[in-house]
C-alpha cells in the first residue's frame, strides 16, 4: 500500500467523522496523520520492513495509528473506515464528491434543509435554497450544480457490452503500438461483470513513457485525469473512464492478477501468501526481498498452492476453497453452444425475415434454433394469435426443406397473463416444439402475487423455458419482485429450463441466481432473444454470465446434441 493511499484513507475517515459530528480533536488527529504520511519521503512499507516501531516516532502518529497503518499495509483495508461508511447515509458521502461540498457543509445542508441525497441537493440548488445558508452564495450554488452534472456523467456504471465497444479502438491502437509487449484488459471487464465502473488496461513494456504517450494522445481521449510514467487515467469521449498501468515483464502476471481483482479475492490470496511467509502484490511474489514468482498469473496461484482460477469466478464466493479442494468447475465455453432458443422475426417486432435469421444461424454452425415470436398480448410488438403462428408454421416447413443440417424448431415466446395462465390456447401450444413463457406486463405486483403467477405458468404442461425470469433492464428497470428460490423449485418440480437471456441490457438471470439454479439441479438455457441477425452475436455475453454463475457445459441445455435436447424438454 502506497503512502498516498494511506493518507487518502485517513482523510476519508476524518470526513466521515466530521459528517457525524465527532469530537473535533479526533477529526484533527486523522487529518494530521494524513498530512504526515502524505508528505513522507520514504514509503511506509519500507519503514515497516526495517523497524515496526519507527512509525510511532513520526509527528502525529501514536501507537494506535501506527497499529492501524501496519494493519492497512497487511490487509489493504481499514475496518474503521468500513464501519463509518456503513453508519453514514450513502448519499451524504456521495455529496462529498461534489466540489464545494465538504463534510462541514454537507452536515449544514443536511441539518438546515434536510437534504440527504444528490437529487435533493440538486433540487435545493436549483430552487436557490443553498445560497440562503450561512457562508454560501450564488457562485457556490452554481459550482455545486455544475459538479452534480459532471458527477452524473461519470458515476454511472456502464453495461459491459457498451464498455467493450467504447474501448475497442483504443485497445487495438495500443496493441499495435511500439513498446507494447503484452496487453490485457483487467478489472471487472475481465471478470465479465454485467456492468463496469471503469476499464483497467494493463500493458507489459520496458518503454513505459512511449506507451503512456500513445495512450494519452489517442483521439478518443477527452480528458486526462492523471498522467504518470507508469499510471495514467483518462475519460474517453463516451464518458467512460480508462486506467492504464504499465509494468515490466517480470511483474506482468502479478499485476494482471492484482488488477483483475476482485478486491476481496485479492485480499484472500494475499492472506494465503502471508501464511506462507510470502508477500504478494502487483509487483510480484516475494520471499523477503527476492522475487520468486509473478511473471505469469499461474505463478501467483501456484505460490499459494492453488490452480489457476478463471477471472469470472474471482468474486470471493468460494472459488478459493473450491480451488483448494480440486472442485473448480470446468466452465462452459462459447464453443460448447449448439443452438439458440429465443429469437424473433419480422412477423412480430424482429427486423429480419425468418429466412434471414435461419441463414445467419446456419452461418454460425448451430445444430438447432427455435423461432419464438411474441404472442398477441404484446400488442406493441405485434404479437401473433393462432392464425399468425399457423402461417409462420407453414413458412418454417418450407425453410426446413432448404436448411439442410440446421434443425429449426417451431416456437413462441408466450405471454404469462396476470393470473399465470398463458396467452394461447392449449391446442395451439401443443403444436410448438419449444414454448418459452415470459412476463411483459403488470410488473407492479406484490412479490407473493408475482411468484404465484410465475409458478402457475411453469406448471403448464406445455411450458419448456422461463424467459428473462426477473424482467430487469440494467440501469433502466429494476427486476420485478419475485421469490427466486420458489421459482427455481417450481422449475425443478415441473421440468422447466430457466433462461439466461443474453441481451446485454438484460443478462437475466443474474450470476447469483444462476448459481442458485445450478445448485438446485435446474438446467439453464442461454438464448440471445435476437431481434436482428447482428444480435445473434450476443450469445457470448450469455456465456460470460453463465460462467460467472459457475456453470459447466452440462448445466446448460443448449450445449446438448439436438436429440438430447429434445429429450430434455419432453414432458
Ligand atoms: P469496477 O471498475 O468498479 O467495475 O470494478 P473493478 O474490480 O474493475 O475495480 P477497480 O477498477 O477499482 O480496480 C481494479 C482492480 O484493482 C480491482 O478489481 C482489484 C484491484 N484493486 C483496486 N484497489 C485495490 C485495493 O485497495 N486493494 C486490493 N487488494 N486490490 C485493489
Ligand atoms: Ca475497473
Ligand atoms: Ca480502475
Ligand atoms: Zn421477451
mmCIF file of C-alpha atoms in Angstrom, residues 100-318:
data_model
loop_
_atom_site.group_PDB
_atom_site.id
_atom_site.type_symbol
_atom_site.label_atom_id
_atom_site.label_comp_id
_atom_site.label_asym_id
_atom_site.label_seq_id
_atom_site.Cartn_x
_atom_site.Cartn_y
_atom_site.Cartn_z
ATOM 1 C CA UNK A 100 -17.661 22.877 -2.994
ATOM 2 C CA UNK A 101 -19.272 20.442 -0.576
ATOM 3 C CA UNK A 102 -17.022 19.362 2.268
ATOM 4 C CA UNK A 103 -18.074 17.455 5.352
ATOM 5 C CA UNK A 104 -18.947 20.616 7.314
ATOM 6 C CA UNK A 105 -21.171 21.906 4.530
ATOM 7 C CA UNK A 106 -22.738 18.506 3.960
ATOM 8 C CA UNK A 107 -23.667 18.453 7.617
ATOM 9 C CA UNK A 108 -25.022 22.013 7.487
ATOM 10 C CA UNK A 109 -27.089 21.345 4.356
ATOM 11 C CA UNK A 110 -28.409 18.160 5.910
ATOM 12 C CA UNK A 111 -29.302 19.819 9.217
ATOM 13 C CA UNK A 112 -30.867 23.020 7.850
ATOM 14 C CA UNK A 113 -32.526 21.779 4.672
ATOM 15 C CA UNK A 114 -32.953 18.070 5.347
ATOM 16 C CA UNK A 115 -31.031 17.330 2.146
ATOM 17 C CA UNK A 116 -29.766 13.757 2.167
ATOM 18 C CA UNK A 117 -29.323 12.761 -1.463
ATOM 19 C CA UNK A 118 -27.655 14.182 -4.555
ATOM 20 C CA UNK A 119 -31.077 14.563 -6.171
ATOM 21 C CA UNK A 120 -32.311 16.613 -3.214
ATOM 22 C CA UNK A 121 -29.111 18.648 -3.303
ATOM 23 C CA UNK A 122 -29.703 19.430 -6.949
ATOM 24 C CA UNK A 123 -33.297 20.443 -6.260
ATOM 25 C CA UNK A 124 -32.265 22.709 -3.402
ATOM 26 C CA UNK A 125 -29.573 24.340 -5.541
ATOM 27 C CA UNK A 126 -31.935 24.914 -8.487
ATOM 28 C CA UNK A 127 -34.502 26.449 -6.124
ATOM 29 C CA UNK A 128 -31.843 28.804 -4.758
ATOM 30 C CA UNK A 129 -32.153 27.422 -1.249
ATOM 31 C CA UNK A 130 -28.449 26.593 -0.825
ATOM 32 C CA UNK A 131 -27.421 30.235 -1.185
ATOM 33 C CA UNK A 132 -29.601 31.157 1.792
ATOM 34 C CA UNK A 133 -27.309 29.190 4.109
ATOM 35 C CA UNK A 134 -24.584 30.794 6.166
ATOM 36 C CA UNK A 135 -21.316 31.099 4.287
ATOM 37 C CA UNK A 136 -22.749 30.064 0.942
ATOM 38 C CA UNK A 137 -23.607 32.273 -2.020
ATOM 39 C CA UNK A 138 -24.871 32.189 -5.600
ATOM 40 C CA UNK A 139 -21.447 31.399 -7.035
ATOM 41 C CA UNK A 140 -21.018 28.390 -4.835
ATOM 42 C CA UNK A 141 -24.527 27.249 -5.722
ATOM 43 C CA UNK A 142 -23.594 27.343 -9.421
ATOM 44 C CA UNK A 143 -20.342 25.463 -8.766
ATOM 45 C CA UNK A 144 -22.293 22.773 -6.972
ATOM 46 C CA UNK A 145 -24.805 22.446 -9.819
ATOM 47 C CA UNK A 146 -22.012 22.051 -12.346
ATOM 48 C CA UNK A 147 -20.394 19.471 -10.099
ATOM 49 C CA UNK A 148 -23.606 17.495 -9.927
ATOM 50 C CA UNK A 149 -23.897 17.421 -13.719
ATOM 51 C CA UNK A 150 -20.349 16.141 -14.088
ATOM 52 C CA UNK A 151 -20.854 13.582 -11.381
ATOM 53 C CA UNK A 152 -23.906 12.210 -13.181
ATOM 54 C CA UNK A 153 -21.863 11.774 -16.332
ATOM 55 C CA UNK A 154 -19.098 9.873 -14.543
ATOM 56 C CA UNK A 155 -20.767 7.985 -11.753
ATOM 57 C CA UNK A 156 -22.946 5.717 -13.846
ATOM 58 C CA UNK A 157 -21.790 2.165 -14.372
ATOM 59 C CA UNK A 158 -21.651 1.125 -17.992
ATOM 60 C CA UNK A 159 -23.052 -2.163 -19.326
ATOM 61 C CA UNK A 160 -20.199 -4.486 -20.247
ATOM 62 C CA UNK A 161 -21.065 -4.628 -23.943
ATOM 63 C CA UNK A 162 -21.083 -0.844 -24.171
ATOM 64 C CA UNK A 163 -17.735 -0.568 -22.403
ATOM 65 C CA UNK A 164 -16.390 -3.170 -24.820
ATOM 66 C CA UNK A 165 -17.464 -1.084 -27.801
ATOM 67 C CA UNK A 166 -16.033 2.120 -26.310
ATOM 68 C CA UNK A 167 -12.545 0.751 -25.616
ATOM 69 C CA UNK A 168 -12.164 -1.490 -28.649
ATOM 70 C CA UNK A 169 -10.449 1.110 -30.890
ATOM 71 C CA UNK A 170 -8.160 2.313 -28.103
ATOM 72 C CA UNK A 171 -7.133 -1.233 -27.218
ATOM 73 C CA UNK A 172 -6.459 -2.035 -30.888
ATOM 74 C CA UNK A 173 -4.268 1.058 -31.213
ATOM 75 C CA UNK A 174 -2.310 0.215 -28.072
ATOM 76 C CA UNK A 175 -1.809 -3.411 -29.055
ATOM 77 C CA UNK A 176 -0.237 -2.355 -32.318
ATOM 78 C CA UNK A 177 1.909 0.401 -30.911
ATOM 79 C CA UNK A 178 5.673 0.250 -30.278
ATOM 80 C CA UNK A 179 6.825 -0.868 -26.854
ATOM 81 C CA UNK A 180 3.712 -2.886 -26.028
ATOM 82 C CA UNK A 181 4.904 -6.420 -25.295
ATOM 83 C CA UNK A 182 1.712 -7.746 -23.749
ATOM 84 C CA UNK A 183 -1.714 -6.264 -23.108
ATOM 85 C CA UNK A 184 -4.802 -7.323 -21.229
ATOM 86 C CA UNK A 185 -7.932 -5.542 -20.170
ATOM 87 C CA UNK A 186 -8.210 -6.398 -16.464
ATOM 88 C CA UNK A 187 -10.647 -5.359 -13.707
ATOM 89 C CA UNK A 188 -14.363 -6.063 -13.723
ATOM 90 C CA UNK A 189 -14.148 -6.119 -17.538
ATOM 91 C CA UNK A 190 -12.030 -9.267 -17.440
ATOM 92 C CA UNK A 191 -14.214 -10.785 -14.741
ATOM 93 C CA UNK A 192 -17.089 -10.157 -17.172
ATOM 94 C CA UNK A 193 -19.206 -8.258 -14.651
ATOM 95 C CA UNK A 194 -22.508 -7.181 -16.171
ATOM 96 C CA UNK A 195 -21.538 -3.526 -15.700
ATOM 97 C CA UNK A 196 -18.169 -1.859 -15.243
ATOM 98 C CA UNK A 197 -17.233 1.260 -13.291
ATOM 99 C CA UNK A 198 -14.103 1.890 -15.299
ATOM 100 C CA UNK A 199 -11.873 -0.088 -17.620
ATOM 101 C CA UNK A 200 -8.410 -1.110 -16.472
ATOM 102 C CA UNK A 201 -5.818 -1.727 -19.175
ATOM 103 C CA UNK A 202 -2.575 -3.448 -18.296
ATOM 104 C CA UNK A 203 0.499 -3.336 -20.508
ATOM 105 C CA UNK A 204 3.894 -5.016 -20.191
ATOM 106 C CA UNK A 205 6.602 -2.773 -21.540
ATOM 107 C CA UNK A 206 10.157 -1.676 -20.972
ATOM 108 C CA UNK A 207 9.349 1.649 -22.632
ATOM 109 C CA UNK A 208 6.602 2.889 -20.346
ATOM 110 C CA UNK A 209 6.796 6.582 -21.343
ATOM 111 C CA UNK A 210 6.308 5.728 -25.023
ATOM 112 C CA UNK A 211 3.226 3.654 -24.244
ATOM 113 C CA UNK A 212 1.814 6.306 -21.922
ATOM 114 C CA UNK A 213 2.265 8.940 -24.623
ATOM 115 C CA UNK A 214 0.400 6.844 -27.213
ATOM 116 C CA UNK A 215 -2.404 6.315 -24.716
ATOM 117 C CA UNK A 216 -2.790 9.956 -23.718
ATOM 118 C CA UNK A 217 -2.719 11.161 -27.330
ATOM 119 C CA UNK A 218 -5.413 8.799 -28.537
ATOM 120 C CA UNK A 219 -8.168 10.665 -30.382
ATOM 121 C CA UNK A 220 -10.819 9.014 -28.163
ATOM 122 C CA UNK A 221 -9.384 10.662 -25.054
ATOM 123 C CA UNK A 222 -11.433 13.643 -23.933
ATOM 124 C CA UNK A 223 -9.888 14.441 -20.586
ATOM 125 C CA UNK A 224 -6.728 13.389 -18.779
ATOM 126 C CA UNK A 225 -7.320 12.765 -15.081
ATOM 127 C CA UNK A 226 -3.830 11.598 -14.153
ATOM 128 C CA UNK A 227 -0.596 11.254 -16.065
ATOM 129 C CA UNK A 228 2.390 9.388 -14.748
ATOM 130 C CA UNK A 229 5.163 7.305 -16.251
ATOM 131 C CA UNK A 230 3.501 4.006 -15.413
ATOM 132 C CA UNK A 231 -0.010 5.020 -14.437
ATOM 133 C CA UNK A 232 -2.476 7.132 -16.402
ATOM 134 C CA UNK A 233 -6.154 7.735 -16.141
ATOM 135 C CA UNK A 234 -8.416 9.330 -18.747
ATOM 136 C CA UNK A 235 -12.037 9.904 -19.658
ATOM 137 C CA UNK A 236 -12.987 8.905 -23.202
ATOM 138 C CA UNK A 237 -15.393 10.858 -25.384
ATOM 139 C CA UNK A 238 -18.016 8.275 -24.487
ATOM 140 C CA UNK A 239 -17.669 9.325 -20.822
ATOM 141 C CA UNK A 240 -16.032 6.035 -19.877
ATOM 142 C CA UNK A 241 -13.036 6.222 -17.561
ATOM 143 C CA UNK A 242 -9.985 4.169 -18.507
ATOM 144 C CA UNK A 243 -6.999 3.476 -16.271
ATOM 145 C CA UNK A 244 -3.714 2.349 -17.780
ATOM 146 C CA UNK A 245 -0.965 0.582 -15.868
ATOM 147 C CA UNK A 246 2.374 -0.186 -17.421
ATOM 148 C CA UNK A 247 4.606 -2.747 -15.724
ATOM 149 C CA UNK A 248 7.861 -4.507 -16.616
ATOM 150 C CA UNK A 249 7.534 -8.010 -17.999
ATOM 151 C CA UNK A 250 8.681 -9.857 -14.835
ATOM 152 C CA UNK A 251 5.788 -8.298 -12.869
ATOM 153 C CA UNK A 252 3.129 -8.843 -15.509
ATOM 154 C CA UNK A 253 1.436 -11.916 -14.039
ATOM 155 C CA UNK A 254 1.234 -10.379 -10.583
ATOM 156 C CA UNK A 255 -0.067 -7.102 -11.951
ATOM 157 C CA UNK A 256 -2.625 -8.927 -14.088
ATOM 158 C CA UNK A 257 -3.841 -10.848 -11.058
ATOM 159 C CA UNK A 258 -3.935 -7.750 -8.881
ATOM 160 C CA UNK A 259 -5.764 -5.535 -11.379
ATOM 161 C CA UNK A 260 -8.203 -8.244 -12.342
ATOM 162 C CA UNK A 261 -9.462 -8.372 -8.780
ATOM 163 C CA UNK A 262 -11.930 -8.529 -7.327
ATOM 164 C CA UNK A 263 -10.549 -6.723 -4.341
ATOM 165 C CA UNK A 264 -11.900 -9.262 -1.819
ATOM 166 C CA UNK A 265 -10.413 -12.075 -3.903
ATOM 167 C CA UNK A 266 -7.029 -10.298 -3.951
ATOM 168 C CA UNK A 267 -7.076 -9.828 -0.217
ATOM 169 C CA UNK A 268 -7.840 -13.505 0.333
ATOM 170 C CA UNK A 269 -4.948 -14.543 -1.915
ATOM 171 C CA UNK A 270 -2.622 -12.109 -0.237
ATOM 172 C CA UNK A 271 -3.529 -13.544 3.184
ATOM 173 C CA UNK A 272 -2.818 -17.065 1.944
ATOM 174 C CA UNK A 273 0.591 -15.698 0.955
ATOM 175 C CA UNK A 274 1.168 -14.214 4.380
ATOM 176 C CA UNK A 275 0.607 -17.651 5.916
ATOM 177 C CA UNK A 276 3.416 -18.971 3.742
ATOM 178 C CA UNK A 277 5.638 -16.004 4.592
ATOM 179 C CA UNK A 278 5.252 -14.629 1.096
ATOM 180 C CA UNK A 279 4.484 -11.106 0.081
ATOM 181 C CA UNK A 280 2.096 -10.942 -2.880
ATOM 182 C CA UNK A 281 1.383 -7.630 -4.522
ATOM 183 C CA UNK A 282 1.096 -6.146 -8.002
ATOM 184 C CA UNK A 283 4.882 -6.272 -8.433
ATOM 185 C CA UNK A 284 5.411 -9.952 -7.799
ATOM 186 C CA UNK A 285 5.527 -12.780 -5.322
ATOM 187 C CA UNK A 286 8.334 -12.181 -2.827
ATOM 188 C CA UNK A 287 10.115 -14.167 -0.179
ATOM 189 C CA UNK A 288 11.890 -11.458 1.745
ATOM 190 C CA UNK A 289 13.171 -9.146 -0.969
ATOM 191 C CA UNK A 290 13.649 -11.885 -3.547
ATOM 192 C CA UNK A 291 11.043 -12.207 -6.255
ATOM 193 C CA UNK A 292 10.121 -15.870 -6.552
ATOM 194 C CA UNK A 293 7.191 -15.559 -8.957
ATOM 195 C CA UNK A 294 4.671 -13.364 -10.690
ATOM 196 C CA UNK A 295 5.840 -13.410 -14.275
ATOM 197 C CA UNK A 296 2.629 -15.237 -15.121
ATOM 198 C CA UNK A 297 -0.698 -15.259 -13.360
ATOM 199 C CA UNK A 298 -0.461 -19.020 -12.833
ATOM 200 C CA UNK A 299 2.689 -18.444 -10.760
ATOM 201 C CA UNK A 300 0.726 -16.267 -8.343
ATOM 202 C CA UNK A 301 -1.793 -19.027 -7.703
ATOM 203 C CA UNK A 302 0.947 -21.649 -7.642
ATOM 204 C CA UNK A 303 2.751 -19.732 -4.914
ATOM 205 C CA UNK A 304 -0.209 -20.291 -2.595
ATOM 206 C CA UNK A 305 -0.776 -23.872 -3.705
ATOM 207 C CA UNK A 306 -3.738 -23.261 -5.987
ATOM 208 C CA UNK A 307 -4.550 -23.980 -9.622
ATOM 209 C CA UNK A 308 -5.288 -21.002 -11.885
ATOM 210 C CA UNK A 309 -8.787 -19.671 -11.227
ATOM 211 C CA UNK A 310 -10.827 -18.250 -14.144
ATOM 212 C CA UNK A 311 -11.414 -14.476 -13.734
ATOM 213 C CA UNK A 312 -15.213 -14.872 -13.810
ATOM 214 C CA UNK A 313 -15.043 -16.762 -10.516
ATOM 215 C CA UNK A 314 -12.832 -14.295 -8.668
ATOM 216 C CA UNK A 315 -15.552 -12.695 -6.583
ATOM 217 C CA UNK A 316 -14.655 -14.323 -3.267
ATOM 218 C CA UNK A 317 -17.711 -16.547 -3.425
ATOM 219 C CA UNK A 318 -15.984 -19.774 -2.561
#
